[in-house]
mmCIF file of C-alpha atoms and ligand atoms in Angstrom:
data_model
loop_
_atom_site.group_PDB
_atom_site.id
_atom_site.type_symbol
_atom_site.label_atom_id
_atom_site.label_comp_id
_atom_site.label_asym_id
_atom_site.label_seq_id
_atom_site.Cartn_x
_atom_site.Cartn_y
_atom_site.Cartn_z
ATOM 1 C CA MET A 263 133.944 176.286 94.479
ATOM 2 C CA PRO A 264 133.144 175.964 98.300
ATOM 3 C CA LEU A 265 134.130 172.651 99.695
ATOM 4 C CA ALA A 266 131.035 171.988 102.023
ATOM 5 C CA ARG A 267 132.183 170.867 105.264
ATOM 6 C CA ARG A 268 128.608 169.410 105.969
ATOM 7 C CA ARG A 269 126.673 167.631 103.204
ATOM 8 C CA HIS A 270 122.976 168.193 103.296
ATOM 9 C CA ALA A 271 121.546 166.323 100.758
ATOM 10 C CA ARG A 272 123.746 166.630 97.681
ATOM 11 C CA ALA A 273 123.541 164.240 95.038
ATOM 12 C CA ALA A 274 120.627 165.303 92.477
ATOM 13 C CA THR A 275 120.101 162.354 90.642
ATOM 14 C CA VAL A 276 120.146 158.868 91.661
ATOM 15 C CA LEU A 277 120.935 155.765 89.467
ATOM 16 C CA VAL A 278 118.000 153.562 89.250
ATOM 17 C CA LEU A 279 119.117 149.705 88.453
ATOM 18 C CA LEU A 280 122.816 150.358 89.062
ATOM 19 C CA ALA A 281 122.996 147.372 91.404
ATOM 20 C CA ALA A 282 121.296 145.329 88.725
ATOM 21 C CA CYS A 283 123.454 146.105 86.250
ATOM 22 C CA LEU A 284 126.612 145.480 88.121
ATOM 23 C CA ALA A 285 125.069 141.641 88.368
ATOM 24 C CA LEU A 286 125.466 141.543 84.660
ATOM 25 C CA PRO A 287 128.148 138.797 83.659
ATOM 26 C CA SER A 288 129.345 141.518 81.187
ATOM 27 C CA CYS A 289 129.918 143.994 84.137
ATOM 28 C CA GLN A 290 131.997 141.771 86.223
ATOM 29 C CA LYS A 291 135.423 142.266 84.209
ATOM 30 C CA SER A 292 135.979 145.760 85.581
ATOM 31 C CA PRO A 293 137.052 146.118 89.372
ATOM 32 C CA PRO A 294 134.009 147.531 91.544
ATOM 33 C CA SER A 295 133.277 151.269 91.049
ATOM 34 C CA ARG A 296 135.253 154.092 93.259
ATOM 35 C CA THR A 297 133.850 156.482 95.473
ATOM 36 C CA GLU A 298 135.815 159.303 96.894
ATOM 37 C CA PHE A 299 135.233 162.761 98.215
ATOM 38 C CA ALA A 300 136.408 165.632 95.504
ATOM 39 C CA LEU A 301 135.045 168.881 94.239
ATOM 40 C CA GLY A 302 133.211 169.406 97.532
ATOM 41 C CA THR A 303 130.905 166.243 96.910
ATOM 42 C CA VAL A 304 130.862 162.592 96.826
ATOM 43 C CA CYS A 305 131.997 161.472 93.510
ATOM 44 C CA THR A 306 131.484 157.565 92.128
ATOM 45 C CA VAL A 307 133.245 156.390 88.951
ATOM 46 C CA ASN A 308 131.585 152.981 87.566
ATOM 47 C CA LEU A 309 133.178 151.213 84.955
ATOM 48 C CA TYR A 310 131.119 148.628 82.991
ATOM 49 C CA GLY A 311 132.702 145.769 81.005
ATOM 50 C CA LYS A 312 136.222 147.000 80.785
ATOM 51 C CA GLY A 313 138.365 148.954 83.068
ATOM 52 C CA SER A 314 141.331 148.665 85.469
ATOM 53 C CA VAL A 315 142.334 150.072 88.590
ATOM 54 C CA LYS A 316 144.691 152.288 86.512
ATOM 55 C CA ASP A 317 141.842 153.617 84.654
ATOM 56 C CA TYR A 318 139.868 154.727 88.272
ATOM 57 C CA ASP A 319 143.282 155.993 89.260
ATOM 58 C CA ALA A 320 143.278 158.438 86.101
ATOM 59 C CA ALA A 321 139.755 159.383 86.560
ATOM 60 C CA PHE A 322 140.451 160.351 90.147
ATOM 61 C CA SER A 323 143.571 161.814 89.682
ATOM 62 C CA ARG A 324 141.874 164.570 86.977
ATOM 63 C CA LEU A 325 139.311 165.139 89.430
ATOM 64 C CA ARG A 326 141.962 165.941 92.060
ATOM 65 C CA GLU A 327 143.829 168.343 89.569
ATOM 66 C CA ILE A 328 140.628 170.287 88.544
ATOM 67 C CA GLU A 329 139.679 170.709 92.118
ATOM 68 C CA ALA A 330 143.177 171.934 92.809
ATOM 69 C CA THR A 331 142.739 174.450 89.912
ATOM 70 C CA MET A 332 139.234 175.535 90.430
ATOM 71 C CA SER A 333 138.218 175.268 94.261
ATOM 72 C CA ALA A 334 137.391 178.830 95.595
ATOM 73 C CA SER A 335 138.511 177.933 98.977
ATOM 74 C CA LEU A 336 141.991 177.099 98.223
ATOM 75 C CA GLU A 337 144.244 180.122 98.195
ATOM 76 C CA THR A 338 146.941 178.265 95.888
ATOM 77 C CA SER A 339 144.108 177.461 93.125
ATOM 78 C CA ASP A 340 143.588 179.710 90.308
ATOM 79 C CA ILE A 341 140.405 180.851 91.400
ATOM 80 C CA GLY A 342 141.903 181.556 94.939
ATOM 81 C CA ARG A 343 144.636 183.493 93.218
ATOM 82 C CA ILE A 344 142.354 185.358 90.958
ATOM 83 C CA ASN A 345 140.146 186.480 93.915
ATOM 84 C CA ALA A 346 143.053 187.584 96.244
ATOM 85 C CA ALA A 347 144.256 189.828 93.257
ATOM 86 C CA ALA A 348 140.762 191.503 92.660
ATOM 87 C CA GLY A 349 141.140 195.046 92.270
ATOM 88 C CA LYS A 350 145.181 194.869 91.918
ATOM 89 C CA GLU A 351 146.370 192.860 89.031
ATOM 90 C CA ALA A 352 145.633 190.204 86.358
ATOM 91 C CA VAL A 353 146.434 186.654 87.024
ATOM 92 C CA LYS A 354 147.624 183.987 84.497
ATOM 93 C CA ALA A 355 145.394 181.230 84.637
ATOM 94 C CA LYS A 356 145.794 177.610 83.363
ATOM 95 C CA PRO A 357 143.684 176.603 80.198
ATOM 96 C CA ASP A 358 141.363 174.420 82.122
ATOM 97 C CA THR A 359 140.339 177.679 84.252
ATOM 98 C CA VAL A 360 140.164 179.723 81.041
ATOM 99 C CA LYS A 361 137.872 177.134 79.473
ATOM 100 C CA VAL A 362 135.293 176.846 82.195
ATOM 101 C CA LEU A 363 135.508 180.722 83.179
ATOM 102 C CA SER A 364 134.706 181.248 79.362
ATOM 103 C CA PHE A 365 131.923 179.176 79.290
ATOM 104 C CA ALA A 366 130.606 180.638 82.758
ATOM 105 C CA LEU A 367 130.808 184.245 81.285
ATOM 106 C CA GLU A 368 128.909 183.156 77.997
ATOM 107 C CA THR A 369 126.200 181.712 80.157
ATOM 108 C CA ALA A 370 126.201 184.899 82.211
ATOM 109 C CA ARG A 371 125.417 186.889 79.203
ATOM 110 C CA ALA A 372 123.042 184.300 77.559
ATOM 111 C CA SER A 373 120.835 184.157 80.799
ATOM 112 C CA SER A 374 120.873 187.813 81.453
ATOM 113 C CA GLY A 375 123.030 187.343 84.637
ATOM 114 C CA ALA A 376 120.766 184.707 86.375
ATOM 115 C CA PHE A 377 124.005 182.742 86.003
ATOM 116 C CA ASP A 378 126.931 184.482 87.181
ATOM 117 C CA PRO A 379 130.296 183.319 88.135
ATOM 118 C CA THR A 380 130.768 186.278 90.182
ATOM 119 C CA VAL A 381 128.232 185.630 92.545
ATOM 120 C CA GLY A 382 131.191 184.537 95.183
ATOM 121 C CA PRO A 383 130.775 187.529 97.891
ATOM 122 C CA VAL A 384 127.117 186.467 98.243
ATOM 123 C CA VAL A 385 127.749 182.723 98.248
ATOM 124 C CA ARG A 386 130.234 183.543 101.068
ATOM 125 C CA LEU A 387 128.247 185.524 103.049
ATOM 126 C CA TRP A 388 125.255 182.986 103.363
ATOM 127 C CA GLY A 389 127.934 180.130 103.868
ATOM 128 C CA ILE A 390 125.519 177.406 102.933
ATOM 129 C CA GLY A 391 126.990 174.187 103.676
ATOM 130 C CA THR A 392 129.486 175.457 105.976
ATOM 131 C CA ASP A 393 130.068 176.017 109.459
ATOM 132 C CA ASP A 394 129.175 179.469 109.158
ATOM 133 C CA GLU A 395 125.799 179.247 107.457
ATOM 134 C CA ARG A 396 123.532 182.030 108.475
ATOM 135 C CA VAL A 397 120.682 184.778 107.194
ATOM 136 C CA PRO A 398 122.930 187.748 106.852
ATOM 137 C CA ALA A 399 121.314 191.276 107.421
ATOM 138 C CA THR A 400 119.863 193.281 104.290
ATOM 139 C CA ALA A 401 122.438 195.538 104.413
ATOM 140 C CA GLU A 402 125.065 192.933 104.053
ATOM 141 C CA ILE A 403 123.487 191.451 101.048
ATOM 142 C CA GLU A 404 123.191 194.859 99.451
ATOM 143 C CA ASN A 405 127.012 195.594 99.965
ATOM 144 C CA ALA A 406 127.851 192.110 98.674
ATOM 145 C CA LEU A 407 125.648 192.296 95.607
ATOM 146 C CA VAL A 408 127.557 195.594 94.474
ATOM 147 C CA LEU A 409 130.340 193.170 93.727
ATOM 148 C CA VAL A 410 128.390 190.664 91.690
ATOM 149 C CA ASN A 411 128.842 191.589 87.982
ATOM 150 C CA HIS A 412 130.335 189.247 85.613
ATOM 151 C CA GLU A 413 130.723 192.211 82.953
ATOM 152 C CA ARG A 414 133.550 193.376 85.520
ATOM 153 C CA VAL A 415 135.567 190.233 84.595
ATOM 154 C CA ALA A 416 138.541 190.587 82.140
ATOM 155 C CA LEU A 417 139.459 187.493 80.540
ATOM 156 C CA ASP A 418 142.331 187.163 78.029
ATOM 157 C CA ALA A 419 141.513 183.763 76.392
ATOM 158 C CA VAL A 420 144.657 183.767 74.653
ATOM 159 C CA SER A 421 147.288 184.877 77.227
ATOM 160 C CA GLY A 422 145.139 183.209 80.073
ATOM 161 C CA LEU A 423 144.984 186.336 81.972
ATOM 162 C CA VAL A 424 142.190 187.087 83.946
ATOM 163 C CA TYR A 425 141.546 190.323 86.105
ATOM 164 C CA LEU A 426 138.687 190.859 88.484
ATOM 165 C CA GLU A 427 137.960 194.989 87.992
ATOM 166 C CA ASP A 428 136.852 195.423 91.628
ATOM 167 C CA ALA A 429 138.557 194.699 94.993
ATOM 168 C CA GLY A 430 136.572 192.369 96.698
ATOM 169 C CA MET A 431 135.097 190.461 93.797
ATOM 170 C CA ARG A 432 135.188 186.635 94.190
ATOM 171 C CA LEU A 433 134.538 184.034 91.333
ATOM 172 C CA ASP A 434 132.736 180.916 92.107
ATOM 173 C CA LEU A 435 132.596 178.267 89.599
ATOM 174 C CA GLY A 436 130.653 175.694 91.825
ATOM 175 C CA ALA A 437 127.797 175.787 89.253
ATOM 176 C CA ILE A 438 129.784 174.570 86.562
ATOM 177 C CA ALA A 439 132.930 173.132 87.407
ATOM 178 C CA LYS A 440 131.642 169.455 88.173
ATOM 179 C CA GLY A 441 130.252 169.442 84.832
ATOM 180 C CA PHE A 442 133.547 170.266 83.303
ATOM 181 C CA ALA A 443 135.347 167.678 85.408
ATOM 182 C CA ALA A 444 132.675 165.014 84.413
ATOM 183 C CA ASP A 445 133.508 165.763 80.702
ATOM 184 C CA GLU A 446 137.365 165.380 81.487
ATOM 185 C CA VAL A 447 137.196 162.125 83.211
ATOM 186 C CA ALA A 448 134.650 160.882 80.225
ATOM 187 C CA GLY A 449 137.426 161.845 77.850
ATOM 188 C CA ILE A 450 140.491 160.295 79.743
ATOM 189 C CA LEU A 451 138.216 157.187 80.022
ATOM 190 C CA ARG A 452 137.652 157.179 76.270
ATOM 191 C CA GLU A 453 141.206 157.622 75.556
ATOM 192 C CA ARG A 454 141.820 154.697 77.617
ATOM 193 C CA GLY A 455 139.489 152.705 75.542
ATOM 194 C CA ILE A 456 136.505 152.596 77.801
ATOM 195 C CA SER A 457 132.986 153.044 76.140
ATOM 196 C CA ARG A 458 130.599 152.339 79.104
ATOM 197 C CA ALA A 459 130.883 153.905 82.415
ATOM 198 C CA ILE A 460 128.768 156.094 84.581
ATOM 199 C CA ILE A 461 130.435 159.259 86.305
ATOM 200 C CA ASP A 462 128.585 160.661 89.423
ATOM 201 C CA LEU A 463 130.021 163.762 90.751
ATOM 202 C CA GLY A 464 127.360 164.623 93.539
ATOM 203 C CA GLY A 465 124.507 163.726 91.383
ATOM 204 C CA ASN A 466 126.073 165.609 88.099
ATOM 205 C CA ILE A 467 125.605 162.145 85.998
ATOM 206 C CA LEU A 468 127.392 161.583 82.793
ATOM 207 C CA CYS A 469 126.678 158.325 80.987
ATOM 208 C CA MET A 470 129.082 156.977 78.518
ATOM 209 C CA GLY A 471 127.679 154.655 75.903
ATOM 210 C CA THR A 472 124.675 152.395 76.976
ATOM 211 C CA LYS A 473 124.020 150.022 79.858
ATOM 212 C CA ALA A 474 124.204 146.938 77.419
ATOM 213 C CA PRO A 475 124.187 146.985 73.401
ATOM 214 C CA GLY A 476 120.924 148.698 72.453
ATOM 215 C CA VAL A 477 119.684 149.516 76.009
ATOM 216 C CA PRO A 478 119.966 152.684 77.631
ATOM 217 C CA TRP A 479 120.680 153.518 81.027
ATOM 218 C CA SER A 480 117.629 154.282 83.319
ATOM 219 C CA ILE A 481 118.426 157.376 85.553
ATOM 220 C CA GLY A 482 116.288 158.539 88.358
ATOM 221 C CA ILE A 483 115.359 161.881 89.274
ATOM 222 C CA ARG A 484 114.736 162.651 92.768
ATOM 223 C CA ASN A 485 111.789 164.171 94.557
ATOM 224 C CA PRO A 486 113.088 167.494 95.359
ATOM 225 C CA GLU A 487 110.857 167.834 98.325
ATOM 226 C CA ILE A 488 113.034 165.330 100.576
ATOM 227 C CA SER A 489 116.573 165.103 101.259
ATOM 228 C CA HIS A 490 117.844 161.828 99.935
ATOM 229 C CA GLY A 491 114.295 161.383 98.251
ATOM 230 C CA GLU A 492 113.261 158.479 96.388
ATOM 231 C CA PRO A 493 113.346 159.025 92.354
ATOM 232 C CA VAL A 494 109.751 160.423 91.455
ATOM 233 C CA LEU A 495 110.631 159.747 87.705
ATOM 234 C CA SER A 496 113.097 158.028 85.425
ATOM 235 C CA ILE A 497 114.691 158.860 82.064
ATOM 236 C CA GLN A 498 116.211 156.557 79.421
ATOM 237 C CA ALA A 499 119.563 158.013 78.440
ATOM 238 C CA SER A 500 122.720 157.118 76.705
ATOM 239 C CA ASP A 501 125.796 158.909 75.769
ATOM 240 C CA CYS A 502 124.916 161.832 77.829
ATOM 241 C CA SER A 503 124.646 164.045 80.806
ATOM 242 C CA VAL A 504 122.054 164.428 83.316
ATOM 243 C CA VAL A 505 122.439 167.212 86.060
ATOM 244 C CA THR A 506 119.861 168.698 88.429
ATOM 245 C CA SER A 507 119.979 171.619 90.437
ATOM 246 C CA GLY A 508 117.533 171.695 93.263
ATOM 247 C CA VAL A 509 116.352 173.192 96.749
ATOM 248 C CA TYR A 510 117.237 169.977 98.442
ATOM 249 C CA GLU A 511 120.811 169.804 97.619
ATOM 250 C CA ARG A 512 122.562 172.005 100.006
ATOM 251 C CA TYR A 513 120.578 173.920 102.450
ATOM 252 C CA PHE A 514 119.999 175.123 106.239
ATOM 253 C CA GLU A 515 116.497 175.878 108.098
ATOM 254 C CA LYS A 516 116.023 178.909 110.212
ATOM 255 C CA ASP A 517 113.018 179.640 111.858
ATOM 256 C CA GLY A 518 110.971 177.365 109.870
ATOM 257 C CA LYS A 519 112.138 178.605 106.367
ATOM 258 C CA ARG A 520 114.553 176.585 103.933
ATOM 259 C CA TYR A 521 117.524 178.647 102.678
ATOM 260 C CA HIS A 522 118.956 176.577 99.912
ATOM 261 C CA HIS A 523 122.341 177.140 97.769
ATOM 262 C CA ILE A 524 121.071 178.664 94.640
ATOM 263 C CA ILE A 525 121.523 182.532 94.583
ATOM 264 C CA ASP A 526 119.586 184.921 92.470
ATOM 265 C CA PRO A 527 122.109 187.260 91.734
ATOM 266 C CA LYS A 528 119.333 190.044 91.342
ATOM 267 C CA THR A 529 118.318 189.562 95.014
ATOM 268 C CA GLY A 530 121.285 188.227 96.711
ATOM 269 C CA ARG A 531 118.963 185.561 98.423
ATOM 270 C CA PRO A 532 118.405 181.864 97.565
ATOM 271 C CA SER A 533 116.207 181.911 94.259
ATOM 272 C CA ASP A 534 112.455 181.721 95.588
ATOM 273 C CA GLY A 535 110.208 180.447 92.440
ATOM 274 C CA GLU A 536 107.787 177.963 91.992
ATOM 275 C CA VAL A 537 110.511 175.613 90.830
ATOM 276 C CA LEU A 538 112.118 173.081 93.218
ATOM 277 C CA SER A 539 114.445 171.227 90.796
ATOM 278 C CA VAL A 540 115.525 171.802 87.205
ATOM 279 C CA THR A 541 117.305 168.728 85.199
ATOM 280 C CA ILE A 542 119.288 169.375 82.202
ATOM 281 C CA ILE A 543 119.871 166.700 79.778
ATOM 282 C CA ALA A 544 122.736 167.542 77.123
ATOM 283 C CA ARG A 545 125.656 165.784 75.513
ATOM 284 C CA GLU A 546 128.295 167.812 77.628
ATOM 285 C CA SER A 547 128.166 167.656 81.126
ATOM 286 C CA MET A 548 129.532 171.526 81.612
ATOM 287 C CA THR A 549 126.570 172.744 79.347
ATOM 288 C CA ALA A 550 124.390 170.630 81.492
ATOM 289 C CA ASP A 551 125.626 172.049 84.606
ATOM 290 C CA ALA A 552 125.618 175.497 83.772
ATOM 291 C CA LEU A 553 122.234 175.462 82.226
ATOM 292 C CA SER A 554 120.774 173.691 85.251
ATOM 293 C CA THR A 555 121.639 176.348 87.526
ATOM 294 C CA ALA A 556 120.540 179.233 85.162
ATOM 295 C CA ALA A 557 117.206 177.704 84.246
ATOM 296 C CA PHE A 558 116.534 177.090 88.056
ATOM 297 C CA VAL A 559 117.158 180.966 88.865
ATOM 298 C CA LEU A 560 115.320 182.131 85.527
ATOM 299 C CA GLY A 561 112.175 179.921 86.278
ATOM 300 C CA ARG A 562 110.136 177.679 84.006
ATOM 301 C CA LYS A 563 109.422 179.710 80.871
ATOM 302 C CA ARG A 564 112.443 182.023 80.683
ATOM 303 C CA GLY A 565 114.503 178.724 81.593
ATOM 304 C CA LEU A 566 113.038 176.833 78.851
ATOM 305 C CA ALA A 567 113.622 179.554 76.240
ATOM 306 C CA LEU A 568 117.112 179.445 77.259
ATOM 307 C CA VAL A 569 117.582 176.072 76.984
ATOM 308 C CA ALA A 570 115.909 175.829 73.628
ATOM 309 C CA THR A 571 119.028 177.760 72.281
ATOM 310 C CA TYR A 572 121.193 175.121 72.935
ATOM 311 C CA PRO A 573 120.905 172.244 70.354
ATOM 312 C CA GLY A 574 120.118 168.978 71.803
ATOM 313 C CA ALA A 575 119.443 170.525 75.400
ATOM 314 C CA GLU A 576 116.544 169.201 77.269
ATOM 315 C CA ALA A 577 114.956 170.268 80.281
ATOM 316 C CA ILE A 578 112.572 168.910 83.162
ATOM 317 C CA PHE A 579 111.273 171.038 85.636
ATOM 318 C CA ILE A 580 109.559 170.007 89.240
ATOM 319 C CA ASP A 581 107.395 172.597 91.091
ATOM 320 C CA ARG A 582 106.005 173.078 94.417
ATOM 321 C CA ASP A 583 102.523 171.568 92.844
ATOM 322 C CA LYS A 584 104.228 168.219 91.924
ATOM 323 C CA ARG A 585 104.133 169.226 88.569
ATOM 324 C CA VAL A 586 106.454 167.614 86.120
ATOM 325 C CA PHE A 587 107.332 170.045 82.993
ATOM 326 C CA ALA A 588 109.283 168.408 80.285
ATOM 327 C CA SER A 589 110.599 169.483 76.929
ATOM 328 C CA ASP A 590 109.320 167.837 73.908
ATOM 329 C CA GLY A 591 112.667 165.954 73.253
ATOM 330 C CA ILE A 592 112.509 163.975 76.439
ATOM 331 C CA ARG A 593 108.701 163.654 77.028
ATOM 332 C CA LYS A 594 108.900 160.430 75.629
ATOM 333 C CA GLU A 595 111.844 159.034 77.636
ATOM 334 C CA LEU A 596 110.385 159.758 80.780
ATOM 335 C CA LYS A 597 108.474 157.580 83.304
ATOM 336 C CA LEU A 598 106.783 158.597 86.253
ATOM 337 C CA LEU A 599 107.359 156.691 89.428
ATOM 338 C CA ASP A 600 105.625 158.398 91.906
ATOM 339 C CA PRO A 601 101.623 158.694 91.464
ATOM 340 C CA SER A 602 101.655 161.972 93.470
ATOM 341 C CA TYR A 603 103.474 163.593 90.880
ATOM 342 C CA THR A 604 101.749 164.660 87.070
ATOM 343 C CA LEU A 605 103.143 165.094 84.223
ATOM 344 C CA ALA A 606 101.962 168.706 82.995
ATOM 345 C CA ASP A 607 101.083 169.621 79.394
ATOM 346 C CA TRP A 608 103.796 171.610 78.307
ATOM 347 C CA PRO A 609 105.450 173.736 76.695
ATOM 348 C CA GLU A 610 101.914 175.097 75.985
ATOM 349 C CA PRO A 611 100.623 174.527 72.644
ATOM 350 C CA THR A 612 101.292 177.741 70.289
ATOM 351 C CA ARG A 613 98.207 178.741 68.092
HETATM 352 P P1 AMP B 151 124.021 174.064 90.973
HETATM 353 O O1 AMP B 151 124.362 173.052 92.184
HETATM 354 O O2 AMP B 151 125.374 173.406 89.892
HETATM 355 O O3 AMP B 151 123.025 174.562 90.763
HETATM 356 O O4 AMP B 151 125.564 175.071 91.490
HETATM 357 C C1 AMP B 151 125.039 175.860 93.004
HETATM 358 C C2 AMP B 151 126.419 176.363 93.174
HETATM 359 O O5 AMP B 151 126.821 177.328 92.261
HETATM 360 C C3 AMP B 151 126.272 177.158 94.686
HETATM 361 O O6 AMP B 151 126.766 176.190 95.747
HETATM 362 C C4 AMP B 151 127.413 178.232 94.631
HETATM 363 O O7 AMP B 151 128.562 177.985 94.630
HETATM 364 C C5 AMP B 151 127.311 178.710 93.213
HETATM 365 N N1 AMP B 151 126.113 179.379 92.570
HETATM 366 C C6 AMP B 151 124.931 179.803 93.145
HETATM 367 N N2 AMP B 151 123.872 180.743 92.647
HETATM 368 C C7 AMP B 151 124.708 180.659 91.479
HETATM 369 C C8 AMP B 151 124.494 181.709 90.714
HETATM 370 N N3 AMP B 151 123.318 182.231 90.382
HETATM 371 N N4 AMP B 151 125.277 181.474 89.297
HETATM 372 C C9 AMP B 151 126.257 180.864 89.465
HETATM 373 N N5 AMP B 151 126.926 180.296 90.411
HETATM 374 C C10 AMP B 151 125.742 180.199 91.532
HETATM 375 MG MG1 MG B 152 124.959 173.857 87.958
#
């Protein structure tokens, strides 16, 4: 995944009432939350009720391990080695990489390539979030697009061997690795006896347990039109992950036009539809992360159809007309905070 040297407006979702919760007596046993830069973004882990410095250490050491394994910008990572060997030889990858890549390829197939972990050559060309960001020439985009094809990844899950069939291909797991990392941190914390925590990896949120017995967490979804915008709505959530892909997360502007970081693999350009952000709520953060990117590229109707095939997953789309479209299972948990937004009647009733 690209390590952004400049962070434009990452942090897709914001926690509402977090400060209030810290003030609760039951929250005072844990040391304060910890924030560090990892996986190309700002990561915060907040343990509630129970937890120690060692628990935080364990969480962040796992994040660093995943970064060292999956960063596309590190030559020594699995992804760096696989990319360097594209068109030459297969590379043995760690079980973590095999798991994430397998799910990435599955999502690529399920989304007809709207999500594609081989989008790396195009991502590199645009350089969004790096010092080299620019609008590439059409010919450059066309040349890079030839190398984007998830069907040209040979993965043997048993041996762990990964081979990119064409020289110049590049894997990029930036749309899914943070989700995997959040699940892993939650697993480690659970093993250490922690049942209530918020794991926030650049806005990729995983809530463990509830805020208090019988009281869910309240999670804010940001205004997608403004960097660091206020939440326009909040949802009630417990024991699940809430992940947003949006136009405001990482972008640059040139000649009055905004170029964001989610690429449509069909065009090689930032995906340019009516939707400004997609939030997915799912039990597993890796699922929510992959689906949020896929649904963003697919758009509202096709995106919802994809999400509907994942049991328990819910979706919220916000479009350019300030309309909020929420799938049936999350509508009742949703509270509009900004009166300029409207909750649209959706999905359209079937006759
Ligand atoms: P996310 O913020 O989870 O939607 O992921 C966006 C990141 O994933 C980008 O910064 C790229 O590194 C990568 N990416 C961009 N477009 C795609 C795509 N269509 N499929 C898979 N990964 C993508
Ligand atoms: Mg994603």
